[in-house]
């Protein structure tokens, strides 16, 4: 076989701008996921506060209605 003695070369191209662009893109993706997590926590907090406030107002109204003379 004639091809057994051929030399194989590994060509490596250094692309610092491409690597920098990929790093920035990956950083933006990580920050976006972190932002979505913060939005989710804030939404769950506000929703639970709203539900607790409605329950408290309902209980307060029921308690005060117990004093109604009719």
Short mmCIF file of N, CA and C in Angstrom, two decimals:
data_model
loop_
_atom_site.label_atom_id
_atom_site.label_comp_id
_atom_site.label_asym_id
_atom_site.label_seq_id
_atom_site.Cartn_x
_atom_site.Cartn_y
_atom_site.Cartn_z
N UNK A 1 0.85 -1.18 0.00
CA UNK A 1 0.00 0.00 0.00
C UNK A 1 0.89 1.24 0.00
N UNK A 2 0.57 2.11 -0.87
CA UNK A 2 1.39 3.29 -1.02
C UNK A 2 1.04 4.38 -0.02
N UNK A 3 -0.18 4.39 0.47
CA UNK A 3 -0.64 5.47 1.34
C UNK A 3 -0.28 5.27 2.81
N UNK A 4 0.32 4.16 3.17
CA UNK A 4 0.62 3.90 4.57
C UNK A 4 1.70 4.83 5.12
N UNK A 5 2.56 5.36 4.27
CA UNK A 5 3.67 6.17 4.73
C UNK A 5 3.42 7.68 4.61
N UNK A 6 2.23 8.04 4.25
CA UNK A 6 1.97 9.48 4.11
C UNK A 6 1.86 10.13 5.49
N UNK A 7 2.23 11.35 5.56
CA UNK A 7 2.17 12.08 6.83
C UNK A 7 0.84 12.82 6.92
N UNK A 8 0.31 12.81 8.10
CA UNK A 8 -0.96 13.52 8.31
C UNK A 8 -0.68 14.76 9.15
N UNK A 9 -1.30 15.82 8.77
CA UNK A 9 -1.07 17.10 9.44
C UNK A 9 -2.35 17.53 10.14
N UNK A 10 -2.19 18.11 11.30
CA UNK A 10 -3.31 18.70 12.02
C UNK A 10 -3.19 20.20 11.85
N UNK A 11 -4.20 20.78 11.26
CA UNK A 11 -4.20 22.22 11.05
C UNK A 11 -5.05 22.86 12.12
N UNK A 12 -4.42 23.69 12.91
CA UNK A 12 -5.14 24.38 13.98
C UNK A 12 -5.10 25.87 13.68
N UNK A 13 -6.27 26.42 13.60
CA UNK A 13 -6.32 27.86 13.34
C UNK A 13 -6.73 28.57 14.63
N UNK A 14 -5.95 29.54 14.99
CA UNK A 14 -6.27 30.32 16.17
C UNK A 14 -7.11 31.51 15.74
N UNK A 15 -8.30 31.59 16.30
CA UNK A 15 -9.22 32.67 15.96
C UNK A 15 -9.61 33.38 17.25
N UNK A 16 -8.77 34.31 17.72
CA UNK A 16 -9.07 34.95 19.01
C UNK A 16 -10.37 35.75 18.99
N UNK A 17 -10.71 36.36 17.85
CA UNK A 17 -11.97 37.11 17.81
C UNK A 17 -13.16 36.17 17.87
N UNK A 18 -13.05 35.02 17.23
CA UNK A 18 -14.13 34.04 17.29
C UNK A 18 -14.31 33.50 18.70
N UNK A 19 -13.18 33.23 19.35
CA UNK A 19 -13.25 32.74 20.73
C UNK A 19 -13.83 33.80 21.65
N UNK A 20 -13.45 35.05 21.42
CA UNK A 20 -13.97 36.14 22.24
C UNK A 20 -15.47 36.31 22.01
N UNK A 21 -15.89 36.20 20.76
CA UNK A 21 -17.33 36.31 20.45
C UNK A 21 -18.13 35.19 21.09
N UNK A 22 -17.58 33.97 21.04
CA UNK A 22 -18.28 32.85 21.67
C UNK A 22 -18.35 33.05 23.17
N UNK A 23 -17.28 33.56 23.76
CA UNK A 23 -17.29 33.80 25.21
C UNK A 23 -18.31 34.85 25.60
N UNK A 24 -18.40 35.91 24.80
CA UNK A 24 -19.40 36.95 25.10
C UNK A 24 -20.81 36.39 24.93
N UNK A 25 -21.03 35.62 23.87
CA UNK A 25 -22.35 35.03 23.65
C UNK A 25 -22.73 34.11 24.81
N UNK A 26 -21.79 33.27 25.24
CA UNK A 26 -22.05 32.35 26.35
C UNK A 26 -22.32 33.13 27.63
N UNK A 27 -21.58 34.23 27.85
CA UNK A 27 -21.83 35.07 29.02
C UNK A 27 -23.20 35.70 29.00
N UNK A 28 -23.62 36.15 27.81
CA UNK A 28 -24.96 36.74 27.68
C UNK A 28 -26.03 35.70 27.96
N UNK A 29 -25.83 34.47 27.48
CA UNK A 29 -26.80 33.41 27.74
C UNK A 29 -26.90 33.12 29.23
N UNK A 30 -25.76 33.08 29.91
CA UNK A 30 -25.77 32.82 31.36
C UNK A 30 -26.48 33.95 32.10
N UNK A 31 -26.20 35.19 31.73
CA UNK A 31 -26.86 36.33 32.38
C UNK A 31 -28.36 36.33 32.10
N UNK A 32 -28.76 35.94 30.89
CA UNK A 32 -30.19 35.89 30.56
C UNK A 32 -30.91 34.83 31.39
N UNK A 33 -30.29 33.67 31.55
CA UNK A 33 -30.89 32.61 32.38
C UNK A 33 -30.97 33.07 33.84
N UNK A 34 -29.93 33.75 34.32
CA UNK A 34 -29.95 34.28 35.68
C UNK A 34 -31.07 35.32 35.84
N UNK A 35 -31.24 36.18 34.82
CA UNK A 35 -32.30 37.17 34.84
C UNK A 35 -33.68 36.51 34.89
N UNK A 36 -33.87 35.47 34.08
CA UNK A 36 -35.15 34.76 34.09
C UNK A 36 -35.41 34.12 35.46
N UNK A 37 -34.37 33.61 36.10
CA UNK A 37 -34.53 33.04 37.44
C UNK A 37 -34.95 34.10 38.45
N UNK A 38 -34.35 35.28 38.35
CA UNK A 38 -34.72 36.39 39.25
C UNK A 38 -36.16 36.82 39.01
N UNK A 39 -36.57 36.89 37.75
CA UNK A 39 -37.96 37.26 37.44
C UNK A 39 -38.92 36.23 38.01
N UNK A 40 -38.56 34.94 37.91
CA UNK A 40 -39.44 33.89 38.44
C UNK A 40 -39.58 34.01 39.95
N UNK A 41 -38.47 34.24 40.65
CA UNK A 41 -38.52 34.38 42.11
C UNK A 41 -39.35 35.60 42.50
N UNK A 42 -39.17 36.71 41.79
CA UNK A 42 -39.94 37.92 42.09
C UNK A 42 -41.43 37.69 41.84
N UNK A 43 -41.76 37.02 40.74
CA UNK A 43 -43.17 36.76 40.43
C UNK A 43 -43.80 35.85 41.48
N UNK A 44 -43.09 34.82 41.89
CA UNK A 44 -43.63 33.92 42.92
C UNK A 44 -43.81 34.66 44.24
N UNK A 45 -42.88 35.56 44.57
CA UNK A 45 -42.99 36.32 45.82
C UNK A 45 -44.19 37.24 45.79
N UNK A 46 -44.35 37.98 44.71
CA UNK A 46 -45.49 38.91 44.60
C UNK A 46 -46.81 38.14 44.61
N UNK A 47 -46.85 37.01 43.91
CA UNK A 47 -48.07 36.21 43.87
C UNK A 47 -48.43 35.69 45.27
N UNK A 48 -47.43 35.22 46.00
CA UNK A 48 -47.73 34.71 47.35
C UNK A 48 -48.16 35.85 48.28
N UNK A 49 -47.53 37.02 48.16
CA UNK A 49 -47.96 38.17 48.95
C UNK A 49 -49.40 38.54 48.64
N UNK A 50 -49.75 38.54 47.36
CA UNK A 50 -51.12 38.88 46.96
C UNK A 50 -52.12 37.88 47.54
N UNK A 51 -51.82 36.59 47.42
CA UNK A 51 -52.74 35.57 47.95
C UNK A 51 -52.87 35.69 49.46
N UNK A 52 -51.75 35.91 50.16
CA UNK A 52 -51.81 36.05 51.62
C UNK A 52 -52.60 37.29 52.02
N UNK A 53 -52.46 38.38 51.25
CA UNK A 53 -53.20 39.61 51.55
C UNK A 53 -54.70 39.39 51.35
N UNK A 54 -55.07 38.69 50.28
CA UNK A 54 -56.49 38.42 50.04
C UNK A 54 -57.06 37.53 51.14
N UNK A 55 -56.31 36.53 51.56
CA UNK A 55 -56.78 35.66 52.65
C UNK A 55 -56.92 36.47 53.94
N UNK A 56 -55.95 37.34 54.23
CA UNK A 56 -56.01 38.15 55.44
C UNK A 56 -57.21 39.10 55.40
N UNK A 57 -57.43 39.75 54.26
CA UNK A 57 -58.58 40.65 54.14
C UNK A 57 -59.89 39.90 54.29
N UNK A 58 -59.97 38.71 53.75
CA UNK A 58 -61.18 37.91 53.87
C UNK A 58 -61.42 37.52 55.33
N UNK A 59 -60.37 37.10 56.01
CA UNK A 59 -60.51 36.74 57.42
C UNK A 59 -60.89 37.96 58.27
N UNK A 60 -60.29 39.10 57.97
CA UNK A 60 -60.60 40.32 58.71
C UNK A 60 -62.05 40.74 58.47
N UNK A 61 -62.50 40.66 57.24
CA UNK A 61 -63.89 41.03 56.92
C UNK A 61 -64.86 40.07 57.61
N UNK A 62 -64.53 38.79 57.63
CA UNK A 62 -65.39 37.81 58.30
C UNK A 62 -65.45 38.09 59.80
N UNK A 63 -64.31 38.42 60.40
CA UNK A 63 -64.27 38.74 61.82
C UNK A 63 -65.09 39.98 62.13
N UNK A 64 -64.89 41.04 61.32
CA UNK A 64 -65.65 42.27 61.56
C UNK A 64 -67.13 42.09 61.30
N UNK A 65 -67.46 41.23 60.34
CA UNK A 65 -68.88 40.98 60.05
C UNK A 65 -69.55 40.24 61.21
N UNK A 66 -68.77 39.60 62.04
CA UNK A 66 -69.34 38.92 63.21
C UNK A 66 -69.92 39.91 64.22
N UNK A 67 -69.48 41.16 64.20
CA UNK A 67 -70.00 42.18 65.10
C UNK A 67 -71.24 42.87 64.53
N UNK A 68 -71.59 42.57 63.28
CA UNK A 68 -72.73 43.24 62.63
C UNK A 68 -74.00 42.82 63.37
N UNK A 69 -74.83 43.76 63.75
CA UNK A 69 -75.98 43.42 64.62
C UNK A 69 -77.14 42.73 63.87
N UNK A 70 -77.10 42.65 62.57
CA UNK A 70 -78.26 42.06 61.86
C UNK A 70 -78.03 40.62 61.55
#
